[in-house]
Short mmCIF file of C-alpha atoms and ligand atoms in Angstrom, two decimals:
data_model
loop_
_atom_site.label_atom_id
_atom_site.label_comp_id
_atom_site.label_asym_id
_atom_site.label_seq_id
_atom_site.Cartn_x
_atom_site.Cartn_y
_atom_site.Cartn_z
CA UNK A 1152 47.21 19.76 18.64
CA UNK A 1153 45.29 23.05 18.85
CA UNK A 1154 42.66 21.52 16.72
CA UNK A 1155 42.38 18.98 19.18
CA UNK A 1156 41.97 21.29 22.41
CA UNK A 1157 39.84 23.28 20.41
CA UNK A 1158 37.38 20.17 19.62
CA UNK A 1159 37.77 19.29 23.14
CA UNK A 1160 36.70 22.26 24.72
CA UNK A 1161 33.86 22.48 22.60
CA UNK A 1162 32.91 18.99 23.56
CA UNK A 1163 32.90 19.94 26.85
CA UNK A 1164 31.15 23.01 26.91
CA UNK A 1165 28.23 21.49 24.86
CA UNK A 1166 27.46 17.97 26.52
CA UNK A 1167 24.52 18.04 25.11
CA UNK A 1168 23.98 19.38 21.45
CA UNK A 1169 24.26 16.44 19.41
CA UNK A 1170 23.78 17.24 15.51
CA UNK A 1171 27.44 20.13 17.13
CA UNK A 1172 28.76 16.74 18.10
CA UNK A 1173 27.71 14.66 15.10
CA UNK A 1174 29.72 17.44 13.28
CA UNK A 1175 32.37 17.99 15.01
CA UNK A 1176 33.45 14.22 16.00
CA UNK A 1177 33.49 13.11 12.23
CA UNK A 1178 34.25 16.11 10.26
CA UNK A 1179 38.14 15.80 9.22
CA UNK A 1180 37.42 19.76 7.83
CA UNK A 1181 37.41 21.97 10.52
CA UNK A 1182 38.32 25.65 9.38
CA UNK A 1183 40.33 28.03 12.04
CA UNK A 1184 38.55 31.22 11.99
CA UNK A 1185 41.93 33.13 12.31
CA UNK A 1186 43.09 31.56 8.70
CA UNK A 1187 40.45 32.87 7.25
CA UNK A 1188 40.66 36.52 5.51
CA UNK A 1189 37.45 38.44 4.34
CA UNK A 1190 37.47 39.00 0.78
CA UNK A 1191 34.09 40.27 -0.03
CA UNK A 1192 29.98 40.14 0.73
CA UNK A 1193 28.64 37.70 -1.90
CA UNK A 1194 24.75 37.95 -1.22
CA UNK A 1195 22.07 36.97 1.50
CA UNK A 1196 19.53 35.83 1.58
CA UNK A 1197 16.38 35.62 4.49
CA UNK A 1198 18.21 33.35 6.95
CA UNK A 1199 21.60 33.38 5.89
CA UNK A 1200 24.50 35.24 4.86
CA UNK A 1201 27.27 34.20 2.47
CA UNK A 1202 30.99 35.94 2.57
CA UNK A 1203 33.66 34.76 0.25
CA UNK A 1204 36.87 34.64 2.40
CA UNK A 1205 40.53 33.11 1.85
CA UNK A 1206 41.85 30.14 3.64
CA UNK A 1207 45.24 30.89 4.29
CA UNK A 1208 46.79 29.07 7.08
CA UNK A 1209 50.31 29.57 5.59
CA UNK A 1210 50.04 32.54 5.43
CA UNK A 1211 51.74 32.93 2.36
CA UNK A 1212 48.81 34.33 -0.10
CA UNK A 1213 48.43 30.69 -0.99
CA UNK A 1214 45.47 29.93 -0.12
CA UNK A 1215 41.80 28.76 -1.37
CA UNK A 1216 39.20 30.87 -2.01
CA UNK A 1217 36.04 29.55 -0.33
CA UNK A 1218 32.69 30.58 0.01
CA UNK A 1219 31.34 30.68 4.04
CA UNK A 1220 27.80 30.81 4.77
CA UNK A 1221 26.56 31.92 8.53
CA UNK A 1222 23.02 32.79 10.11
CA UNK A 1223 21.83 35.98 10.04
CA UNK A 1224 20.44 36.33 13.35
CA UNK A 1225 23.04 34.48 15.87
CA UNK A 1226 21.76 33.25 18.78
CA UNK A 1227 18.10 32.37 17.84
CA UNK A 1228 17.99 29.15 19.42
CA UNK A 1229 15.11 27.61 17.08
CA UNK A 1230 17.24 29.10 14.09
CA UNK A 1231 20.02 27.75 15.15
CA UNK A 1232 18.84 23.93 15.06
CA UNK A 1233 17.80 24.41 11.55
CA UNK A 1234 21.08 25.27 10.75
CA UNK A 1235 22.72 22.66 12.14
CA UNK A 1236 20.57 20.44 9.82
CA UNK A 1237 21.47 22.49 6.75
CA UNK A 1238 25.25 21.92 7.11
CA UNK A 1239 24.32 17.83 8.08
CA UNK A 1240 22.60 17.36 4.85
CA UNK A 1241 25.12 19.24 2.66
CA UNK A 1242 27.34 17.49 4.40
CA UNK A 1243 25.74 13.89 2.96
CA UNK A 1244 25.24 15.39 -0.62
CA UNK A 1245 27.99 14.08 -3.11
CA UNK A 1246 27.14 15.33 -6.46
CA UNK A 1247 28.48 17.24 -9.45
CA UNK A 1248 25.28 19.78 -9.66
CA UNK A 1249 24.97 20.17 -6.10
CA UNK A 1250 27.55 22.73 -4.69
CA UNK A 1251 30.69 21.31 -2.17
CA UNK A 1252 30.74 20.87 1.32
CA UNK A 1253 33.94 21.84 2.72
CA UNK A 1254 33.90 21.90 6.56
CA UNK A 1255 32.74 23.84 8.86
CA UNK A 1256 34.02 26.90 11.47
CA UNK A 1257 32.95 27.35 14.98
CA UNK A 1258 33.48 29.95 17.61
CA UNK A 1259 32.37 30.71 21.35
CA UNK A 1260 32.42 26.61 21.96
CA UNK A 1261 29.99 26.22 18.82
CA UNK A 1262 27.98 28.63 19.63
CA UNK A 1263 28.53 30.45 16.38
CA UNK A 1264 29.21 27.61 13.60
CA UNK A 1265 29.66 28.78 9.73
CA UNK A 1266 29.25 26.58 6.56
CA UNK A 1267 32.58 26.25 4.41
CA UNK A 1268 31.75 25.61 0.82
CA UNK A 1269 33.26 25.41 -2.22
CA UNK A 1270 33.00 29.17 -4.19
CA UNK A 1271 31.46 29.47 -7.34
CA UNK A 1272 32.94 32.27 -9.31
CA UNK A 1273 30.27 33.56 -11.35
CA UNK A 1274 27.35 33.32 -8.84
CA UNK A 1275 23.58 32.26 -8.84
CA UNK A 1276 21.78 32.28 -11.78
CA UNK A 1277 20.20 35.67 -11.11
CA UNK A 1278 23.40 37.34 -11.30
CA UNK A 1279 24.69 35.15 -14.05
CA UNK A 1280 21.87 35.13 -16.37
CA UNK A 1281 20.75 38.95 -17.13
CA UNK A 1282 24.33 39.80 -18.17
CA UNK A 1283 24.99 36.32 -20.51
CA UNK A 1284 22.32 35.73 -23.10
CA UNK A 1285 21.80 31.71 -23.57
CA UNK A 1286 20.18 30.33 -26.19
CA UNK A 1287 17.47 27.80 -26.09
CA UNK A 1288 19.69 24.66 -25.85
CA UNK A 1289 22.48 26.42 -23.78
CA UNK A 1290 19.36 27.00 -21.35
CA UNK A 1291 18.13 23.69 -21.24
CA UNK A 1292 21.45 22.38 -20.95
CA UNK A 1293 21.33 24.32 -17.57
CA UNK A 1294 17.89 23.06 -16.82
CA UNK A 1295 19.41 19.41 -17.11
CA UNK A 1296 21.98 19.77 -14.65
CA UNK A 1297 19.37 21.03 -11.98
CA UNK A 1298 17.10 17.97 -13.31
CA UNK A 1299 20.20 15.58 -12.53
CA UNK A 1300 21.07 17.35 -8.71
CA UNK A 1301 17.47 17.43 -7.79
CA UNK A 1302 16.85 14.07 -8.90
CA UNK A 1303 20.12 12.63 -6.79
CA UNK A 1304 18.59 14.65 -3.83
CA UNK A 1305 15.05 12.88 -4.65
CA UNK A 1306 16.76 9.50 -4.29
CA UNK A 1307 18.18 10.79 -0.81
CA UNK A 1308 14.82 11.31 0.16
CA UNK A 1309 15.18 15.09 0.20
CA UNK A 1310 12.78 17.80 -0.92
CA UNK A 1311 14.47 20.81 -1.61
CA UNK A 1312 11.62 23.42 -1.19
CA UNK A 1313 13.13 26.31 -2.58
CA UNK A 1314 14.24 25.48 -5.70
CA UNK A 1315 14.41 28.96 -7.73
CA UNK A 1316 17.15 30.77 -9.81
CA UNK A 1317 18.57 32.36 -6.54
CA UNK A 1318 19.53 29.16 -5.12
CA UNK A 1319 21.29 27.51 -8.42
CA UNK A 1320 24.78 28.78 -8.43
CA UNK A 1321 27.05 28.81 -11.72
CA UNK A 1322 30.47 27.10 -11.84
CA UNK A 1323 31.46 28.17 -15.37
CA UNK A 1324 29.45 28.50 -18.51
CA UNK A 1325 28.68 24.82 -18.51
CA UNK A 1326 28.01 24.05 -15.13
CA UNK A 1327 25.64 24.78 -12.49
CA UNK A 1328 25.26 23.64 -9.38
CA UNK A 1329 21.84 23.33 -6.92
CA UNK A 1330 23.32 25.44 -3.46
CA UNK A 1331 21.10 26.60 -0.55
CA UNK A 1332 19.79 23.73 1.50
CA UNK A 1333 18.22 25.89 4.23
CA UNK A 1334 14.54 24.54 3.70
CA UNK A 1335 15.65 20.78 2.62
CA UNK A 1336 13.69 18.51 4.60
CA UNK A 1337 13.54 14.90 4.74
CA UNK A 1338 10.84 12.96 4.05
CA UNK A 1339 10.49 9.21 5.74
CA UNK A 1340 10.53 6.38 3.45
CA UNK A 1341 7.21 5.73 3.30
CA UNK A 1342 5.55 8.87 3.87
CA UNK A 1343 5.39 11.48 0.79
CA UNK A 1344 4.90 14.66 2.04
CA UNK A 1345 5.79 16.91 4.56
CA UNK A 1346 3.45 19.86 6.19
CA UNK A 1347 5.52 23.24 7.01
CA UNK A 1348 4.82 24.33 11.00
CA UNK A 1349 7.09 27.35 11.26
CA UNK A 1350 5.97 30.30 9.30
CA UNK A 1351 8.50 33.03 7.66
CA UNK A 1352 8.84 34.41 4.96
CA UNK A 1353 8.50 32.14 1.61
CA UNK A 1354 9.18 32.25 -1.60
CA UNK A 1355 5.32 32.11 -2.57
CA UNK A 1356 5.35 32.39 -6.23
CA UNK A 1357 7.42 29.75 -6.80
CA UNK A 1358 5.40 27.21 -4.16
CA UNK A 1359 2.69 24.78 -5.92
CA UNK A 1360 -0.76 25.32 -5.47
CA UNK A 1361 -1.16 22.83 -2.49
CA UNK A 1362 2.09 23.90 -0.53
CA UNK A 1363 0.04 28.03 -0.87
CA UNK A 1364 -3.61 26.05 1.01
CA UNK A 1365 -2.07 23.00 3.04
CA UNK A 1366 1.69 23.71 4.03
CA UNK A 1367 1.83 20.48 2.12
CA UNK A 1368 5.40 19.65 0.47
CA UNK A 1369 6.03 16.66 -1.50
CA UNK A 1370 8.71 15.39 -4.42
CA UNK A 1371 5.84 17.06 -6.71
CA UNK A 1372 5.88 20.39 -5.14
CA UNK A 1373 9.05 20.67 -5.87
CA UNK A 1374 8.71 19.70 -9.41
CA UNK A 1375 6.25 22.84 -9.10
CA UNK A 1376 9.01 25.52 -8.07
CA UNK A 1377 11.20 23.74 -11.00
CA UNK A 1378 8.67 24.74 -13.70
CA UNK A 1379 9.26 28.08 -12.01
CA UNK A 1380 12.94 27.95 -12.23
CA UNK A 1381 12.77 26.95 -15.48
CA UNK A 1382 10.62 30.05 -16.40
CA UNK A 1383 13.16 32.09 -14.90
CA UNK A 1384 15.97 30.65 -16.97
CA UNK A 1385 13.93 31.32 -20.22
CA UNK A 1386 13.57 34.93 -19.35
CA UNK A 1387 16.92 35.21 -18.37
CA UNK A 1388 15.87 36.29 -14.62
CA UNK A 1389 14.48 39.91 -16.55
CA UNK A 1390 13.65 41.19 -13.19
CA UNK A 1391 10.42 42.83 -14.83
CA UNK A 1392 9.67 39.44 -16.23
CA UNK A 1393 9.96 37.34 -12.71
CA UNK A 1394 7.59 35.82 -11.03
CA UNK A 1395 6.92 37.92 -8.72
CA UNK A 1396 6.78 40.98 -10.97
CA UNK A 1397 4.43 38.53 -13.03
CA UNK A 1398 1.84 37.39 -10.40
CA UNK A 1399 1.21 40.81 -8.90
CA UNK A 1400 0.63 42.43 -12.44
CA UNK A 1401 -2.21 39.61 -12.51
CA UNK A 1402 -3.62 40.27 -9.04
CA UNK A 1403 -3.62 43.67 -9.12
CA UNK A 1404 -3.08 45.70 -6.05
CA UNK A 1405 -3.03 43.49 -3.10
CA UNK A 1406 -1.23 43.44 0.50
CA UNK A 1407 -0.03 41.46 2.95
CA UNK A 1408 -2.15 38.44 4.39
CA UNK A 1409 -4.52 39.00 1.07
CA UNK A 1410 -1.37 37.65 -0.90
CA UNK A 1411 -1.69 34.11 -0.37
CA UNK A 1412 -5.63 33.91 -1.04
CA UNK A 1413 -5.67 35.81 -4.04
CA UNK A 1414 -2.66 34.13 -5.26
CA UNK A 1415 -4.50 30.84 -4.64
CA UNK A 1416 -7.64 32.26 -6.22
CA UNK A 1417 -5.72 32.74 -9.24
CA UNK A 1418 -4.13 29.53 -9.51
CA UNK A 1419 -7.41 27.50 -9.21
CA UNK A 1420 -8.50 29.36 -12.40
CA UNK A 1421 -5.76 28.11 -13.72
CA UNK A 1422 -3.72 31.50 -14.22
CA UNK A 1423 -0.03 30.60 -15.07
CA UNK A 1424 2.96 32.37 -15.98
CA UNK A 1425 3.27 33.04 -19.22
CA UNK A 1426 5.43 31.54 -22.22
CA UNK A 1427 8.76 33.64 -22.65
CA UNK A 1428 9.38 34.85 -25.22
CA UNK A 1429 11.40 33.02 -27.27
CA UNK A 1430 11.02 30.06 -25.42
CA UNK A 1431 9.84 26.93 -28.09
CA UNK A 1432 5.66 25.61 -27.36
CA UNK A 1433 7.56 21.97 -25.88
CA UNK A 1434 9.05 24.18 -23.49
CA UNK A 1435 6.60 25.78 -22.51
CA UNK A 1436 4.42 22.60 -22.66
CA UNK A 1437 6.69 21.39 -20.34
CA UNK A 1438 6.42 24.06 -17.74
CA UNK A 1439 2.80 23.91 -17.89
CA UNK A 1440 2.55 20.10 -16.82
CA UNK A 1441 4.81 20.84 -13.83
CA UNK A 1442 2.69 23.25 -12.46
CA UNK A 1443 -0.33 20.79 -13.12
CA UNK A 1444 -3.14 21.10 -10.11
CA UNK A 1445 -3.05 17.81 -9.66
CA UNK A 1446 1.04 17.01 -7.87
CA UNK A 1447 0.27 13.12 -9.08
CA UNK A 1448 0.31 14.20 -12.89
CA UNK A 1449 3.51 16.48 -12.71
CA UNK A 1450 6.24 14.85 -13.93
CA UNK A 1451 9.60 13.32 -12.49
CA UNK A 1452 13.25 15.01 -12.73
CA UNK A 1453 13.77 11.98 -14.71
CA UNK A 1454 11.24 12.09 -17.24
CA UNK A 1455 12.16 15.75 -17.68
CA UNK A 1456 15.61 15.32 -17.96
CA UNK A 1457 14.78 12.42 -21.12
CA UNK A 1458 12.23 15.22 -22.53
CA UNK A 1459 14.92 17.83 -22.67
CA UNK A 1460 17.15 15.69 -24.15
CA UNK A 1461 15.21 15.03 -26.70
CA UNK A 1462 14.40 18.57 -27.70
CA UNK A 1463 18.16 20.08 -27.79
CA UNK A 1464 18.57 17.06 -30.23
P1 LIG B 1345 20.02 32.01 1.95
O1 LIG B 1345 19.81 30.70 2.64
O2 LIG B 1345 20.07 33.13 2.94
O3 LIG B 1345 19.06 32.25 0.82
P2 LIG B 1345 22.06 31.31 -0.01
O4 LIG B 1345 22.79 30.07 0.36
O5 LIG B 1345 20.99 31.20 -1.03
O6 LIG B 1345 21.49 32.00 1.33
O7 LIG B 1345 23.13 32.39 -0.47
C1 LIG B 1345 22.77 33.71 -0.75
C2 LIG B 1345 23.45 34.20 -2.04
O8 LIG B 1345 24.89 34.15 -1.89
C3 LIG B 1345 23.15 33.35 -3.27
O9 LIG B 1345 21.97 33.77 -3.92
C4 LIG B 1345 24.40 33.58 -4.13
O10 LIG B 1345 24.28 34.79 -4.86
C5 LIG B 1345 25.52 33.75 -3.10
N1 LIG B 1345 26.23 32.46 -2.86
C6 LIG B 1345 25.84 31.49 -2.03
N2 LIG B 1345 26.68 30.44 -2.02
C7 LIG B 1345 27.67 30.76 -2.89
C8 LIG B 1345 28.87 30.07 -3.35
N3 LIG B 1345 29.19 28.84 -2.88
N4 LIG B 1345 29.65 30.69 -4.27
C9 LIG B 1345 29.29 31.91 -4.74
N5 LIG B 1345 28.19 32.61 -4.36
C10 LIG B 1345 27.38 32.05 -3.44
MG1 LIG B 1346 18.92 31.43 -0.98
#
């Protein structure tokens, strides 16, 4: 019955924020915030901020362990919008390599609402990987699974524009999951890409060549920040070996709003990251045909799922 008022007040106080209303009318998971006991920081990243807590309405130290992501800045009312999206599409995702939806939390009549999601134990790749060496077909095994999620959120119409390391989570040794759907947009049926208006703070080394001079964002470009990923996997996220690390030692000593141009400068004469070490010429072959110039000649989560099937064999 609480749940009920609570809804209800909510309802009330917000007549008119829909996606709030969307979530709240539907959502059979709504999360008291009093149930739920901080356990520790788990990371952040530029918008948001992810806590792993314990759900334990008993109150009997029987509850779940879940993971609950909230803006960083409350109270941005642009921000805040985009968020709202964020939880709606991880809300419609249903797959085994893209992390859980749980249900949501909301405070100050939804004011304040935080993303429940299942908690992944051993983190993002980037905390995973530098401490666990993988050989070459325990990588690619991993590179599969992000093929497989990224091609179920293709077929949903979604681009995922910020596919990187940071953003793939691991479930146990043989599982990953794709997690982070803050810059997910979706793309018309029809239409095939998608131009960025708000500017921030992006990931720029792992964007393809026409997101860096048009804001342009397409299936392809994400393809693009895969080969990246996939680079990243190779050299175990080294730190002195990522791509960022990588493209400034090639650009030498520039600042601020020189990044972008040089950086596009460099990838029109075809400068690339280079082949791990380690990492097997098909591989790398691989990597250098998703980050192709041309976004029609990259190739599909599909086809690269079949191709690294057929090099673990
Ligand atoms: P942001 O949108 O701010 O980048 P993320 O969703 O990427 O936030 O989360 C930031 C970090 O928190 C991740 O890189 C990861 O280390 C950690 N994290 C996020 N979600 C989970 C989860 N479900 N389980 C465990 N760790 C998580
Ligand atoms: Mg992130």
């Amino acid at each position: 019955r609480t749940v009920l008022r609570e809804l209800t007040e909510l309802q009330i106080k917000n007549p008119d924020i829909s996606p709030l209303e969307s979530l709240t009318d539907t959502d059979p998971n709504v999360f008291l915030k009093r149930y739920l006991k901080k356990i520790r920081d788990l990371g952040e990243g530029n918008f948001g901020k992810v806590i792993l807590y314990v759900y334990d309405p008993a109150n009997d130290g029987t509850g779940e362990r879940v993971a609950v992501k909230s803006l960083k800045h409350e109270g941005c009312g642009h921000l805040h919008n985009g968020w709202m999206k964020e939880i709606d599409i991880l809300r419609s995702l249903y797959h085994c390599n893209i992390v859980k939806y749980k249900g949501c939390c909301s405070e100050l009549g939804g004011q304040v609402v935080q993303l429940i999601m299942e908690y992944l134990p051993l983190g993002s790749l980037r905390d995973y990987l530098p401490k666990h060496r993988l050989g070459v077909a325990h990588s690619l095994l991993f590179a599969q699974q992000i093929c497989q999620g990224m091609e179920y959120l293709h077929s949903k119409r979604y681009i995922h524009r910020d596919l990187a390391a940071r953003n793939v989570l691991v479930e146990n040794k043989c599982l990953v999951k794709i997690g982070d759907f803050g810059l997910t947009k979706h793309i018309p049926e029809g239409d095939v890409y998608y131009r960025v208006r708000e500017d921030g703070d992006s990931p720029v080394y792992w964007y393809a060549i026409e997101c860096l001079k048009e804001s342009k964002f397409s299936f392809s470009s994400d393809i693009w920040s895969f080969g990246v990923t996939l680079y990243e996997i190779l050299t175990q996220c080294d730190h002195r070996q990522s791509p960022p690390a990588k493209f400034i030692q090639m650009m030498g000593n520039v600042r601020g709003q020189m990044t972008v141009m040089v950086l596009i400068k460099l990838l029109e004469k075809h400068n690339r990251l280079p082949c791990p070490r380690d990492c097997p010429p098909e591989v790398h072959l691989l990597m250098q045909q998703c980050w192709d110039f041309d976004p029609a000649r990259r190739p599909s989560f599909t086809s690269l799922f079949e191709s690294f099937e057929a090099i673990r064999k």
